[in-house]
Each structure stands twice: as C-alpha cells, then as structure tokens.
Amino acid sequence: MKILNRTYNDSRRTFLKSSAALGGGLMLELSLSLNALADTTGSKTFSPNAWLRISPDNIVTVIVDKSEMGQGVYTSMPMLIAEELDADWPKVKMESAPAAKEYFHPWFGIQGTGGSTSVRAMWKPLREAGAAARAMLVSAAAQEWKVDAATLRTENSFVIAPDGKKLSYGQLADKAALMPVPKEPKLKDPKEFKIIGKATKRLDTPEKINGTAQFGIDAKLPGLLTAVVARSPVVGGKMLSFNADKAKAIKGVRAVMAVKNPTAEGVAVLADNFWAAKQGRDALEVKWDEGSNAKLNSADLLKTMTALAQAKTGEVKTAKKEGDVATAKSAKTIEATYSVPYLAHAAMEPMNCTAWVKSDSCELWVGSQTQTVDQMVAAQITGLPPEKVKVNTMLLGGGFGRRFAPDFVVEAVTLSKAANAPVKVVYTREDDTKGFYYRPAAVCHMRGGLDANGAPTLIYARTACDSLADGSGFESALVNKEGIDTTAVEGLAEMPYAVANKQTDWARHSPGVRTWFWRSVGNTQNIFFAESFIDELASAAGKDPYEYRRALMDKHPRHKAVLELAAQKAGWGTPLPAGRARGIAVAESFGSYVAEVAEVSIENGKPKIHRVVIAADVGMVVNPDTVVAQMEGAMVYGLTAALYGDISFKDGKVEQNNFHDYQMLRMNEMPKVEVHLVKSAEAPGGGGEPGTPPIAPAVTNALFKLTGKRIRTLPIKV
C-alpha cells in the first residue's frame, strides 16, 4: 500500500462557496422535466422519468432523491408517485438516487435534503411523474386493445377495460416505454386520494429492525483503513508540529499524516480498525497555535452580546418595521432580555464518510444531506470531473442540519487520495461534540408597550447573534438585499400578533465560532424570545396568556386555529393537580403552524414535564403517522435543548465532551405526548422541524405560572 504525504489547502469560505453555490444561486428555479432519464427504447423495463421504474414482474421501484434520516421520505416520496400512478402499494419498492443533476432540488438548485422541504418541494413534481407514467400505460393498453384511452381506468397496477379485462403494468411495460411522455399530465383531485393521507407503514422499518439497514458508519470495503483525526481544540487553530512515534507503535496503525483542508487542520491516524486508529490518535503529541480564539470565553461572549442587544445605539440592520416604535404612546412599558447558548446537533450516529479515490474515479459512501456538495468537493480535491464521483447515499443516523456540512467528506477524500486506499473517517462522540458546527448563541432584548386596557401598542426586538449563512455557500438564499441573514431574525420578525408598531433589529456579532443549521434554524431561539415576551405582556396586562394571544390573531387564522385546538385538547383553564401548571406557545415555521401546551411541575428542584399537547397544521398530509412521529421527535429535540443544551467555551476550548455533560432527555423524563393534526386543504408545509420551536417557551411560561419567576435564559434553571 502506498502512503503519500499530501496536503490539501484552500480558504474555507472560498471552498464552501464554490462547492455549494454551484454557479451563482441556490434558489435556482429548476424545471424537473418528466422526460429526465426516460427510457424510450422499448426495453422490458418501463422507466418514464428519473424517479420511476416498472419491471415485467409488476414491481414499481421509486427512486428517492432525498436522504432518509428518520423523517420518513423513503415512504412519503413513493406515496406521492404511487397515488397518481394507481400503483399496488405492497409491490412498491424504493431505491436511493445517485448524485445527478436530474435530482436537483427544485428550490435549492442542488441535490439536498433540509429545511423541511421534501414533501413541500416534491408534492407536484413526483405526482406529475406518477401521473405521466399512468397516462403512458393507459395509452399502451388502448393501443393494444384498439380502444379509446378515455374508456379505461387504472387500479392496483392494472389498466382495466369497461368489460373487465385487464393488463398489469408489468405486462404493458415494454409498450408503455414507446408512448410519448405527457407534458402536463392531469393530477387527481385530493378527494380521489387512496394512498396520500392514509397512515402507512414505513418502507425502511423492516431493515432497521432486522439489522440489515446500512448507515454511513456501516460501510465496509476490502483494504479499508479507518481514520481518526486530531483537530485543533480551538476553532481556527493551526498545527505547528506533531510527534507520531507513540501512535505508530500502536498495533494496527498504518500511517500518520497531516491534514490541511478548508474546514480544519489536524493529524490523521489511519489504522486497520477504529479502535487502533483512536488509540493512535490519543497517543499523538501535537503542538497547536491556538490563535486569537484561545481567549474565547462564554461569560465574556454573553456580556458582549447582551451589551449589543441592550444598546440604544450602534450598528444594526432593521429586518422588519411597521409603524414607529419610537413615537408610540404607552401607558406601561415592559422590557426583558433573553439569551440562549451554542448548541450541538448531537446526532446519534457521529459524523463519518468512506471514500475510495482511484486514478480515474472517486466513490463515496456517506450519510449526507447534500449529495451535490459532496460530489463537487470530491471533484475539487481529486481533480476529477464531477461525473466521475459517485455518491452512495447511506441512511443517516440523525442529520438535523449537521450533515449539510462537508467537513467529514473533505477529510475522507483527502486521506484516501493521500493513502491510495479506501479510507473511512469517523468522528468520536467527543470529536462531534467539540466540532464547532453549532447553532448560534444569541441574546435578544425586547421592549413592549401596553395601553390602559392592556392591549399592546408596540413590540421592539433587538437580537445579537452571528450569521450562520456567512461562509456556508448558501448566502444567496439566506442573506437578503439589505445584508440581513434571514435565519438570524426568522420567527421574530414575523410575530403574528396585531400590534400597530413593531420593529426587529439585528446586531451581528461574530466571535469566530463556526455556526451552522440546527433543527428549525433561527426559529429555535427566536420563538423562545417572542413567545416568552408575549406571555410577559399578557401577565403585565393581567390577562390569560391563551386568551391574550387569541385576541391578537384575527389576521392569522392558521395560527389561531392551532392555538385554539391545542388549548382545547389540553383542557386549558380546567383544574390541575396541586403543584402543576400549563404554559402555551405558538409558531409558524417552514410553512407549518404549531401550538404546544406543556403541563409542568417542579420535582426535587428540577422541572418535570408531565404532558405536552401539540396541535399542528401542516397543510395536506401525505403520511399522518410520519407527521405525528416528527412532531413528537421535534418536540423532544427542543425540550432536550431547553432543559440541558449548552455548548460553552473556556479559554477557547469547548467544555462539553459526551452525553454525560451534553445531556439528552432520558426515557424516564419523557412526557406523555398528544399530537392533533388540523385537516387542511392548504399546500403541504414542513414536518420535520416545526415541532421544535414552541416547546421551550411553553415550558418556561408554565414555570412562571408555578413560581412567579421568569426564565429568560436557556437551558432552564429554576
């Protein structure tokens, strides 16, 4: 085996921009042609487009271009096609799509999964793909029987004539492949749906139960080396030197090499297995230049951001302005400052990627949320054209936005090229926790005014936080023409309450920590700020917090509907056992509307959440079981962060290491959860993220009712 001493270097910002932006704009309006990859050769298999294949044995295979990370796309995407195709659902199977332009996200302009957009973006394209295939099959049968196609119907993968004779889709496959592809196939009226909207067992469940499911970390290849990398303990740190003698003495260690890439510098230990690589990495002696970030401390950061948020002057950008908060008259003024820390994604499967770089090709096995970026970064590192880079999308053991970043792919490709062998890079849990791709810390100062009747006359919010868009490659999609990173203010600038004078300002503070997309992105902190403050206004007005919100929502009927449903199902206003209280919060994010009521007590000096009632309007629902599961999971994710989530810095280093000090919600802490879905004819909204933002304020608002003390800083301390 040949080991090369090769390094790769580039500026992180340039690298990420060039690899992710792909030609100048992520919000590319892309038309997904129904002719894409269509097979019109008359082969025995019918492949009318990039998403569908019907074989002579009547098996319908749907090619899914979204990544499965627990949200259910390996089932919901096939359901969209199967509905319009009138397929026999038990004979529907799925395959993961390769990285190819035919699978570019219609909103992002790259192939990727995130932003709770899978169903929203593919609702029409995949239904059209199924409808087009159905029309071609009907045309083939009409030609075979020499009848008018309009007289035929379809059901359970058969074309059926008025006299009852029928042909299976498999029997028609070769003839259907010769039919013209309809440009605008007719779609069903939702009243005709037989699959969409019905609770459906997930196609990926059996293999996850029997252990055959393949996640990224499960990749195995002949001659595979496992790499564990020593990275700077301080973000942006540079490696000065290293001594590998002790590492090389570990049995199974094959090589030690420097890694210099756009995401981090470090030293990689390559070994026959993970344990040998980890032992070797731990035995390394590395000297670091920690740079200016060695002075970073969370206490100092909080002081700085608080000063920025509370300042009456200073540089800010105004994200939203209605009326004039400066001149609005109020009988009473309320002010409050809120803060949240950095948060790690803490996916159950730590980051990993397997790469095999050869002279004329590169192949990746990776759980990724963005196949196009992975393909492009691999092409840049290897010098190969993108079409020579094959991406095998594995199951993701949790994504939450973290697997949108390419750092683990960069390292795997770099090391495989240098080692002239297949290499699997694996982050330990500690590597992952200390990995710097965090939800931004934020501080928000809010000021409100009330008239003599307690109605709000103004709401002013000034938030201080970093821009996670900067340097990510997604600036064109996330930074508006005023230079505002929209993720910094989302959920705060769009408060749904009827207030004549509203303004949201953003004061940017960039301490040098790499921030990234976290489940529900900016809504996580901003809904906590907004829904905590509206509760404070209700209290100052002497009003019930549910009724106060409800009275201000006449122009936002979908917000109001979920608020009312959650309150009704939770029994708002009915007596509770002694020592318990309810709190409520509502939010819109990713096109969906969610209200949550938390029933809370304090036990042994800590909050105990007994029950959470969730009301959600996600528009038209594809698979109700999946939506319910996602609402439950998203709530637990947000509750975990509210109770425990805190990434802190001392002398530039992250203080947390593993689940003992970056704690997850335990099974014995799990509340009873009820999810109620609003029946809606609106276009589908997101399902994976909207359940996260309301839970923190729902809990803290309940705790205020119990204790009379406002909790304005997360994680919760009572």
XYZ file of C-alpha atoms in Angstrom:
718
model
C 0.000 0.000 0.000
C 1.335 3.378 -0.978
C 1.084 6.192 1.549
C 1.537 9.681 0.165
C 2.445 12.749 2.191
C -0.054 15.045 0.560
C -1.816 18.091 1.965
C -4.804 19.971 0.666
C -5.332 23.634 1.376
C -7.728 26.386 0.433
C -9.671 29.106 2.142
C -12.733 27.677 3.875
C -15.013 30.406 2.671
C -13.885 30.167 -0.947
C -14.078 26.392 -0.821
C -17.557 26.194 0.632
C -18.882 28.928 -1.606
C -17.541 27.373 -4.785
C -18.605 23.862 -3.883
C -22.060 24.661 -2.530
C -23.255 27.609 -4.568
C -22.826 25.801 -7.872
C -22.931 28.531 -10.377
C -24.308 31.508 -8.589
C -27.547 30.835 -6.799
C -29.070 28.212 -4.591
C -32.639 29.363 -5.183
C -32.431 28.392 -8.843
C -35.869 27.913 -10.397
C -35.364 24.458 -11.857
C -37.880 22.711 -14.069
C -37.883 18.988 -13.342
C -38.536 17.515 -16.768
C -40.740 14.451 -16.910
C -38.525 13.274 -19.745
C -35.444 13.211 -17.488
C -33.778 9.819 -17.817
C -36.853 8.469 -19.597
C -36.334 5.115 -21.323
C -37.988 5.236 -24.751
C -36.046 2.346 -26.274
C -38.784 -0.207 -25.837
C -36.898 -2.151 -23.158
C -38.732 -4.631 -20.956
C -38.479 -2.214 -18.005
C -40.584 0.930 -18.130
C -38.596 3.991 -16.959
C -40.606 7.047 -17.995
C -38.599 9.500 -15.870
C -35.821 9.788 -13.306
C -37.995 8.697 -10.374
C -39.809 5.608 -11.562
C -39.149 2.126 -12.908
C -41.701 -0.630 -13.557
C -40.410 -4.117 -14.263
C -42.227 -7.004 -16.038
C -42.897 -8.666 -12.669
C -45.108 -5.686 -11.795
C -42.702 -4.301 -9.194
C -42.795 -0.488 -9.037
C -39.466 0.990 -7.946
C -39.390 4.637 -6.900
C -36.020 6.389 -6.952
C -35.855 8.684 -3.917
C -33.523 11.638 -4.222
C -33.974 12.778 -0.618
C -31.897 11.492 2.311
C -33.605 9.357 4.938
C -32.671 10.489 8.430
C -35.725 9.312 10.294
C -38.231 11.740 8.794
C -39.865 9.145 6.523
C -39.031 10.313 2.994
C -38.283 6.756 1.897
C -42.033 6.215 2.301
C -43.650 9.614 1.649
C -41.867 10.173 -1.678
C -43.013 6.775 -3.074
C -46.527 7.511 -1.784
C -46.702 10.642 -3.940
C -45.842 8.716 -7.100
C -47.884 5.643 -6.222
C -51.007 7.730 -5.648
C -51.051 9.241 -9.133
C -49.813 6.018 -10.715
C -52.579 3.974 -9.057
C -49.891 1.510 -8.056
C -50.379 -1.622 -5.980
C -48.735 -0.325 -2.773
C -47.488 -3.710 -1.462
C -45.461 -4.034 -4.676
C -43.853 -0.589 -4.395
C -40.157 -0.523 -3.507
C -37.625 2.285 -3.272
C -34.002 2.936 -4.172
C -31.750 5.792 -3.181
C -30.902 8.111 -6.061
C -27.354 8.730 -7.235
C -25.897 12.229 -7.236
C -27.107 13.636 -10.539
C -28.490 16.873 -11.911
C -31.831 15.174 -12.594
C -32.312 15.128 -8.825
C -31.534 18.759 -8.097
C -33.912 20.188 -5.506
C -36.416 22.428 -7.344
C -35.916 25.210 -4.775
C -32.252 24.809 -3.828
C -30.680 24.181 -7.230
C -28.630 21.315 -5.781
C -29.458 17.810 -4.654
C -30.109 18.086 -0.959
C -32.450 17.409 1.944
C -33.232 20.052 4.523
C -35.398 22.949 5.565
C -38.398 20.618 5.933
C -38.848 20.896 2.175
C -39.007 17.313 0.886
C -42.781 16.988 0.625
C -43.292 20.699 0.017
C -40.906 20.802 -2.933
C -41.740 17.410 -4.438
C -45.516 17.469 -3.903
C -46.195 18.392 -7.512
C -43.146 17.025 -9.417
C -43.463 13.490 -8.054
C -47.217 13.393 -8.506
C -46.704 14.541 -12.091
C -44.135 11.792 -12.577
C -46.663 9.198 -11.431
C -49.498 10.701 -13.444
C -47.385 10.803 -16.602
C -46.430 7.154 -16.226
C -50.052 6.197 -15.657
C -51.107 8.044 -18.824
C -48.436 6.229 -20.849
C -49.555 2.853 -19.507
C -53.162 3.637 -20.357
C -52.117 4.692 -23.873
C -50.251 1.416 -24.309
C -53.295 -0.592 -23.229
C -55.578 1.451 -25.506
C -53.264 0.723 -28.413
C -53.165 -2.991 -27.523
C -56.964 -3.232 -27.331
C -57.594 -0.666 -30.071
C -59.979 1.339 -27.876
C -60.297 4.929 -26.722
C -57.959 5.549 -23.778
C -60.676 7.644 -22.116
C -62.744 4.476 -21.604
C -60.050 2.819 -19.477
C -59.360 3.062 -15.768
C -56.474 2.049 -13.512
C -56.337 0.339 -10.144
C -53.663 -1.541 -8.144
C -51.149 -1.540 -11.033
C -53.649 -2.714 -13.653
C -55.249 -0.988 -16.624
C -58.871 -2.118 -16.760
C -61.330 -2.015 -19.668
C -65.087 -1.420 -19.293
C -65.757 -5.128 -19.886
C -63.449 -6.075 -17.016
C -60.446 -7.332 -18.956
C -57.170 -6.020 -17.663
C -53.429 -5.850 -18.194
C -50.866 -5.382 -15.463
C -48.390 -2.527 -15.584
C -45.649 -5.121 -15.871
C -47.278 -6.626 -18.957
C -47.533 -3.181 -20.508
C -44.025 -2.041 -19.565
C -42.341 -2.557 -22.944
C -45.173 -0.957 -24.921
C -45.589 1.935 -22.485
C -41.920 2.826 -22.929
C -42.698 3.709 -26.562
C -45.525 6.101 -25.713
C -44.933 9.880 -25.720
C -44.388 11.470 -22.304
C -47.271 13.847 -21.441
C -46.081 17.388 -20.835
C -48.832 18.317 -18.382
C -50.389 15.147 -17.021
C -53.698 15.527 -15.240
C -53.442 15.221 -11.458
C -56.070 13.767 -9.159
C -58.420 15.852 -7.101
C -57.425 15.300 -3.459
C -60.905 13.845 -2.889
C -59.795 10.884 -5.034
C -56.700 10.075 -2.971
C -56.412 6.463 -1.818
C -52.793 6.453 -0.596
C -51.955 10.062 0.204
C -53.375 10.995 3.592
C -53.604 7.409 4.851
C -51.465 6.148 7.737
C -48.855 3.956 6.032
C -46.161 1.663 7.399
C -42.681 2.868 6.506
C -40.775 1.003 3.824
C -37.471 1.312 5.688
C -38.695 -0.078 9.016
C -38.118 -3.824 8.425
C -34.418 -3.475 7.608
C -33.887 -1.209 10.598
C -35.478 -3.831 12.822
C -33.613 -6.833 11.407
C -30.253 -5.061 11.342
C -29.681 -5.071 7.595
C -30.075 -1.296 7.263
C -26.850 0.325 6.136
C -25.886 3.642 7.687
C -22.814 5.573 6.645
C -20.773 4.193 9.503
C -21.543 0.617 8.350
C -19.626 0.931 5.052
C -17.120 -1.892 4.523
C -14.616 -2.289 1.680
C -11.632 -4.546 1.022
C -8.457 -2.943 2.323
C -10.396 -0.261 4.178
C -8.453 1.970 6.555
C -10.200 3.808 9.372
C -9.040 7.325 10.158
C -9.455 9.260 13.393
C -8.242 12.847 13.242
C -6.703 15.051 15.932
C -8.079 18.532 15.341
C -7.283 21.840 16.972
C -9.038 22.182 20.348
C -9.623 25.843 19.494
C -11.588 26.837 16.430
C -9.278 28.150 13.714
C -6.155 26.800 15.428
C -3.131 25.836 13.344
C -0.948 22.795 13.750
C 2.681 23.660 14.451
C 4.202 20.186 14.719
C 3.484 16.629 15.804
C 5.341 13.554 17.014
C 3.833 10.294 15.770
C 6.243 7.807 17.370
C 3.852 6.630 20.093
C 0.941 6.487 17.648
C 2.891 4.348 15.180
C 3.707 1.904 17.974
C 0.022 1.002 18.343
C -0.781 -2.351 16.744
C -2.830 -1.878 13.576
C -1.765 1.723 12.881
C -0.657 2.005 9.248
C 0.055 5.671 8.746
C 0.042 9.109 10.380
C -0.274 12.195 8.244
C -1.022 15.886 8.435
C -4.373 17.080 7.163
C -4.780 20.638 5.960
C -8.123 21.447 4.441
C -10.669 24.266 4.357
C -12.595 23.078 7.400
C -9.839 22.255 9.881
C -6.196 21.392 10.329
C -5.167 18.245 12.074
C -3.273 14.982 12.166
C -4.890 11.771 10.926
C -4.107 8.304 12.204
C -5.009 5.573 9.699
C -5.389 2.044 11.003
C -6.912 -1.356 10.333
C -9.860 -0.599 12.595
C -11.469 2.198 14.556
C -10.077 1.259 17.966
C -6.482 1.157 16.754
C -6.958 4.485 14.981
C -8.449 6.068 18.104
C -5.673 4.739 20.346
C -3.132 6.045 17.887
C -4.799 9.442 17.736
C -4.854 9.628 21.539
C -1.126 8.799 21.662
C -0.154 11.642 19.313
C 1.880 14.562 20.591
C 0.673 17.674 18.764
C 1.613 21.319 19.254
C -1.010 23.871 18.253
C -1.030 27.574 17.566
C -4.414 28.323 19.078
C -4.569 31.846 17.692
C -6.821 34.682 18.833
C -9.746 32.393 19.675
C -7.800 30.986 22.623
C -9.223 33.911 24.599
C -12.847 33.000 23.853
C -14.951 32.520 26.997
C -18.712 32.075 27.173
C -19.098 34.513 30.072
C -17.353 37.272 28.116
C -19.317 36.421 24.989
C -22.603 36.703 26.862
C -21.629 40.113 28.239
C -20.698 41.376 24.782
C -23.866 40.156 23.106
C -26.028 41.428 25.956
C -24.488 44.869 25.596
C -25.152 44.800 21.848
C -28.753 43.700 22.332
C -29.497 46.256 25.051
C -27.723 49.179 23.374
C -29.835 52.105 22.282
C -27.356 52.945 19.528
C -24.737 51.106 17.489
C -24.773 49.387 14.133
C -27.890 47.318 13.499
C -29.868 46.222 10.480
C -33.644 46.519 10.559
C -35.316 43.321 9.424
C -38.943 44.394 9.865
C -40.641 47.695 10.651
C -44.317 48.536 10.953
C -45.450 51.860 12.370
C -42.995 53.685 14.624
C -41.911 52.138 17.923
C -40.014 55.318 18.851
C -43.092 57.537 18.951
C -45.750 55.002 20.010
C -47.583 56.030 23.197
C -47.935 53.509 26.024
C -49.452 53.504 29.495
C -46.995 50.856 30.619
C -43.612 49.708 29.297
C -42.132 46.209 29.740
C -38.546 45.240 28.935
C -36.802 41.871 29.052
C -33.531 40.359 27.862
C -33.305 36.720 26.817
C -30.319 34.542 25.946
C -29.571 31.110 24.520
C -26.217 29.303 24.181
C -24.492 27.485 21.345
C -25.982 24.048 20.680
C -24.508 20.925 19.104
C -26.564 18.707 16.819
C -25.647 15.517 18.735
C -26.819 13.122 16.017
C -26.826 9.555 17.358
C -24.533 8.461 14.516
C -21.394 10.626 14.701
C -20.067 12.178 11.513
C -18.368 9.783 9.106
C -17.574 9.249 5.452
C -15.911 6.487 3.453
C -14.042 7.492 0.300
C -12.154 5.488 -2.299
C -10.128 7.649 -4.640
C -8.677 5.926 -7.688
C -6.767 7.352 -10.628
C -9.879 7.724 -12.753
C -12.746 7.795 -10.260
C -13.881 8.513 -6.729
C -16.638 6.818 -4.799
C -18.248 7.944 -1.540
C -20.361 6.087 0.997
C -21.854 8.724 3.241
C -24.940 9.721 5.186
C -25.324 13.164 3.670
C -27.923 15.885 3.368
C -26.302 17.372 0.282
C -25.046 14.976 -2.360
C -24.198 17.675 -4.878
C -21.867 19.494 -2.485
C -20.173 16.208 -1.596
C -19.718 15.392 -5.265
C -18.298 18.835 -6.008
C -15.850 18.934 -3.105
C -14.598 15.470 -4.016
C -14.162 16.608 -7.608
C -12.175 19.644 -6.487
C -9.872 17.635 -4.235
C -9.232 14.840 -6.734
C -9.163 16.932 -9.903
C -11.742 14.597 -11.414
C -14.830 15.775 -13.294
C -17.955 15.612 -11.085
C -19.488 12.818 -13.140
C -16.548 10.615 -12.129
C -17.512 10.990 -8.462
C -20.155 8.502 -7.376
C -22.084 9.243 -4.176
C -23.760 6.346 -2.400
C -26.294 7.874 -0.023
C -26.476 5.765 3.118
C -29.101 6.011 5.851
C -28.431 8.876 8.252
C -28.411 8.240 11.974
C -29.650 11.780 12.534
C -28.967 14.858 10.459
C -30.630 17.940 11.988
C -28.697 20.128 9.504
C -25.249 18.965 10.601
C -24.854 16.659 7.615
C -25.255 19.609 5.267
C -21.637 20.448 6.113
C -18.904 18.716 4.053
C -16.058 18.610 6.591
C -16.081 14.845 7.106
C -16.307 14.283 3.338
C -13.360 16.591 2.718
C -11.218 14.681 5.187
C -12.154 11.258 3.829
C -11.436 12.191 0.220
C -8.200 13.960 1.117
C -6.933 10.991 3.114
C -7.997 8.377 0.584
C -6.162 10.211 -2.149
C -3.077 10.548 0.016
C -3.151 6.918 1.179
C -4.027 5.449 -2.210
C -6.585 3.283 -0.396
C -10.219 3.397 0.731
C -10.500 5.409 3.949
C -13.325 5.782 6.433
C -13.152 8.917 8.591
C -15.017 8.524 11.879
C -15.628 11.223 14.457
C -15.793 10.071 18.061
C -18.655 11.429 20.144
C -16.184 13.844 21.709
C -14.990 14.957 18.242
C -18.594 15.561 17.262
C -19.492 17.484 20.421
C -16.417 19.676 20.088
C -16.761 20.025 16.330
C -17.670 23.753 16.169
C -20.669 23.434 13.793
C -23.146 24.897 16.288
C -26.498 26.623 16.468
C -25.549 30.258 17.130
C -25.645 31.691 20.623
C -27.986 34.686 20.788
C -29.179 37.469 23.077
C -32.393 39.386 22.451
C -33.647 42.494 24.219
C -37.349 43.177 23.861
C -39.421 46.209 24.735
C -43.188 46.355 24.719
C -45.835 48.933 25.427
C -49.397 48.493 26.691
C -52.336 50.874 26.569
C -54.659 51.471 29.514
C -56.641 48.322 28.645
C -53.545 46.120 28.413
C -53.505 45.897 24.613
C -50.005 46.034 23.094
C -49.095 49.321 21.438
C -45.562 48.350 20.408
C -43.099 45.465 20.322
C -39.433 46.130 19.663
C -36.849 43.339 19.423
C -33.102 43.724 19.046
C -31.240 40.443 18.677
C -27.476 39.958 18.750
C -26.002 36.829 17.183
C -23.703 35.590 14.449
C -24.584 34.900 10.825
C -24.647 31.202 10.088
C -25.049 31.940 6.374
C -21.696 33.671 6.040
C -19.153 31.338 4.503
C -21.630 28.486 4.193
C -22.133 28.699 0.443
C -25.821 29.464 0.986
C -25.568 33.243 1.200
C -27.587 33.847 -1.956
C -30.532 32.003 -0.442
C -30.321 33.298 3.114
C -28.956 36.856 3.026
C -31.406 39.430 1.694
C -30.641 42.565 -0.276
C -30.313 44.574 2.944
C -27.491 42.269 4.049
C -29.553 40.570 6.761
C -29.089 36.888 7.403
C -32.760 35.934 7.486
C -32.077 32.980 9.791
C -30.970 35.450 12.484
C -34.435 37.019 12.668
C -36.852 34.353 11.381
C -39.675 33.713 13.808
C -39.051 37.058 15.479
C -39.678 39.458 12.609
C -42.923 37.648 11.711
C -44.714 37.689 15.069
C -48.393 37.078 14.221
C -49.874 39.460 16.785
C -51.861 42.559 15.857
C -49.624 45.363 17.101
C -49.565 48.704 15.292
C -45.897 49.398 15.945
C -43.377 46.578 15.518
C -39.682 46.532 14.748
C -37.000 43.832 14.690
C -33.308 44.757 14.515
C -30.242 42.552 14.174
C -26.854 43.379 15.669
C -24.325 40.963 14.267
C -21.570 39.622 16.484
C -19.030 37.175 15.061
C -16.687 35.727 17.688
C -15.163 33.228 15.249
C -17.127 30.079 16.106
C -18.313 28.079 13.094
C -22.130 28.199 13.241
C -24.439 26.017 11.206
C -28.021 24.948 10.500
C -29.670 23.329 13.535
C -33.130 21.790 13.610
C -35.572 24.632 12.803
C -32.600 27.016 12.480
C -33.234 30.566 13.768
C -36.769 29.778 14.870
C -35.356 27.825 17.815
C -34.090 30.869 19.657
C -36.416 33.477 18.194
C -39.676 31.723 19.021
C -38.397 31.357 22.596
C -37.789 35.120 22.672
C -41.087 36.082 21.009
C -43.400 33.649 22.811
C -41.815 34.335 26.185
C -42.274 38.065 25.713
C -45.902 37.891 24.572
C -46.516 35.910 27.767
C -44.865 38.695 29.755
C -47.124 41.246 28.075
C -50.186 39.168 28.922
C -49.082 38.959 32.547
C -48.445 42.697 32.734
C -51.911 43.264 31.265
C -53.477 40.909 33.811
C -54.802 38.678 31.036
C -54.880 34.928 30.469
C -51.913 34.135 28.146
C -54.009 31.968 25.827
C -56.865 34.445 25.533
C -54.405 37.326 25.129
C -52.750 35.634 22.151
C -56.047 34.578 20.641
C -57.450 38.113 20.714
C -54.480 39.373 18.675
C -54.634 36.746 15.897
C -57.654 37.631 13.793
C -55.451 38.274 10.756
C -53.637 34.963 11.210
C -56.351 32.286 11.116
C -53.996 29.298 10.845
C -52.028 30.422 13.904
C -55.304 30.960 15.714
C -56.723 27.567 14.741
C -53.793 25.574 16.129
C -53.703 27.753 19.238
C -57.371 27.042 19.898
C -57.022 23.336 19.161
C -54.018 22.902 21.463
C -55.759 24.768 24.281
C -58.961 22.768 23.848
C -57.229 19.381 23.773
C -55.026 20.313 26.747
C -58.042 21.366 28.806
C -56.796 24.935 29.155
C -58.429 26.584 32.136
C -59.528 23.342 33.790
C -58.129 22.471 37.233
C -54.800 20.653 37.529
C -53.336 18.657 40.418
C -51.650 20.830 43.024
C -48.177 21.913 42.020
C -48.786 21.779 38.281
C -49.280 24.499 35.685
C -49.728 24.836 31.951
C -47.824 27.031 29.519
C -48.587 27.709 25.874
C -46.723 28.848 22.768
C -47.423 29.001 19.040
C -45.201 29.358 15.983
C -45.124 29.231 12.215
C -42.037 27.803 10.583
C -41.294 26.078 7.281
C -44.848 26.610 6.067
C -46.472 24.860 9.042
C -48.277 26.136 12.139
C -47.777 24.512 15.527
C -49.060 25.277 19.022
C -47.920 23.405 22.098
C -49.188 23.265 25.661
C -46.845 21.925 28.333
C -48.058 20.665 31.700
C -45.238 21.136 34.193
C -44.323 20.751 37.855
C -41.122 21.095 39.872
C -39.752 17.953 41.490
C -36.542 17.862 43.532
C -35.730 21.367 42.373
C -35.989 20.493 38.674
C -38.749 20.948 36.100
C -40.821 17.859 35.378
C -42.812 17.877 32.139
C -45.819 15.598 32.523
C -47.740 16.180 29.326
C -47.316 18.002 26.018
C -50.243 18.617 23.684
C -49.326 19.533 20.106
C -51.702 20.948 17.516
C -50.247 21.162 14.018
C -51.448 22.465 10.678
C -49.008 21.161 8.074
C -51.366 21.578 5.153
C -52.232 18.440 3.212
C -50.659 15.403 4.840
C -49.015 12.569 2.915
C -48.461 10.083 5.758
C -50.119 11.046 9.066
C -48.045 8.502 11.024
C -44.836 10.165 9.878
C -46.070 13.662 10.676
C -47.123 12.630 14.177
C -43.752 10.957 14.762
C -41.910 14.016 13.507
C -43.884 16.344 15.759
C -43.093 14.106 18.729
C -39.408 13.864 17.848
C -39.025 17.556 17.097
C -40.642 18.450 20.408
C -38.287 16.119 22.296
C -35.326 17.638 20.460
C -36.398 21.120 21.536
C -37.222 20.001 25.070
C -33.779 18.419 25.443
C -32.165 21.690 24.419
C -34.400 23.712 26.734
C -33.566 21.562 29.744
C -29.925 20.713 29.104
C -28.436 22.094 25.863
C -25.344 24.231 26.400
C -22.071 24.363 24.486
C -19.766 26.624 26.478
C -16.221 27.867 25.930
C -13.393 28.374 28.370
C -10.038 29.658 27.117
C -11.138 28.902 23.567
C -11.988 25.267 24.228
C -15.399 23.602 24.277
C -16.104 22.365 27.794
C -18.531 19.564 26.865
C -17.408 16.124 25.712
C -20.077 13.436 25.584
C -23.621 12.681 26.676
C -22.663 12.818 30.347
C -22.101 16.565 30.108
C -24.093 17.326 26.952
C -27.174 15.575 28.236
C -30.109 14.154 26.315
C -33.643 13.727 27.625
C -33.846 10.338 29.350
C -36.670 7.849 28.939
C -37.882 8.385 32.495
C -38.194 12.119 31.732
C -40.342 11.654 28.638
C -43.725 13.350 28.954
C -46.978 11.994 27.647
C -47.401 13.475 24.160
C -50.587 14.014 22.174
C -50.483 15.224 18.571
C -53.568 16.605 16.856
C -53.404 17.389 13.136
C -55.621 20.044 11.585
C -57.397 18.755 8.489
C -56.344 21.174 5.779
C -56.623 21.654 2.028
C -53.648 24.026 2.007
C -50.409 23.131 0.240
C -48.140 20.891 2.324
C -45.898 22.510 4.906
C -42.810 21.126 6.599
C -42.996 18.284 9.074
C -39.521 17.655 10.467
C -38.732 20.944 12.190
C -41.855 22.980 13.120
C -42.456 20.976 16.295
C -39.193 22.144 17.858
C -39.579 25.931 18.442
C -42.709 26.180 20.656
C -41.709 23.748 23.400
C -39.116 25.860 25.246
C -41.414 28.873 25.776
C -44.372 26.604 26.566
C -42.346 25.064 29.408
C -40.861 28.328 30.723
C -44.254 30.029 30.589
C -45.674 27.196 32.699
C -42.809 27.533 35.160
C -43.579 31.233 35.544
C -47.132 30.366 36.496
C -45.770 27.968 39.115
C -43.023 30.141 40.582
C -43.750 33.743 39.588
C -40.194 33.893 38.244
C -39.460 34.491 34.572
C -36.897 32.205 32.951
C -35.169 34.214 30.267
C -32.019 32.153 29.800
C -31.707 28.620 28.435
C -31.031 25.942 29.486
C -33.658 26.179 32.223
C -32.556 26.659 35.804
C -35.256 27.008 38.470
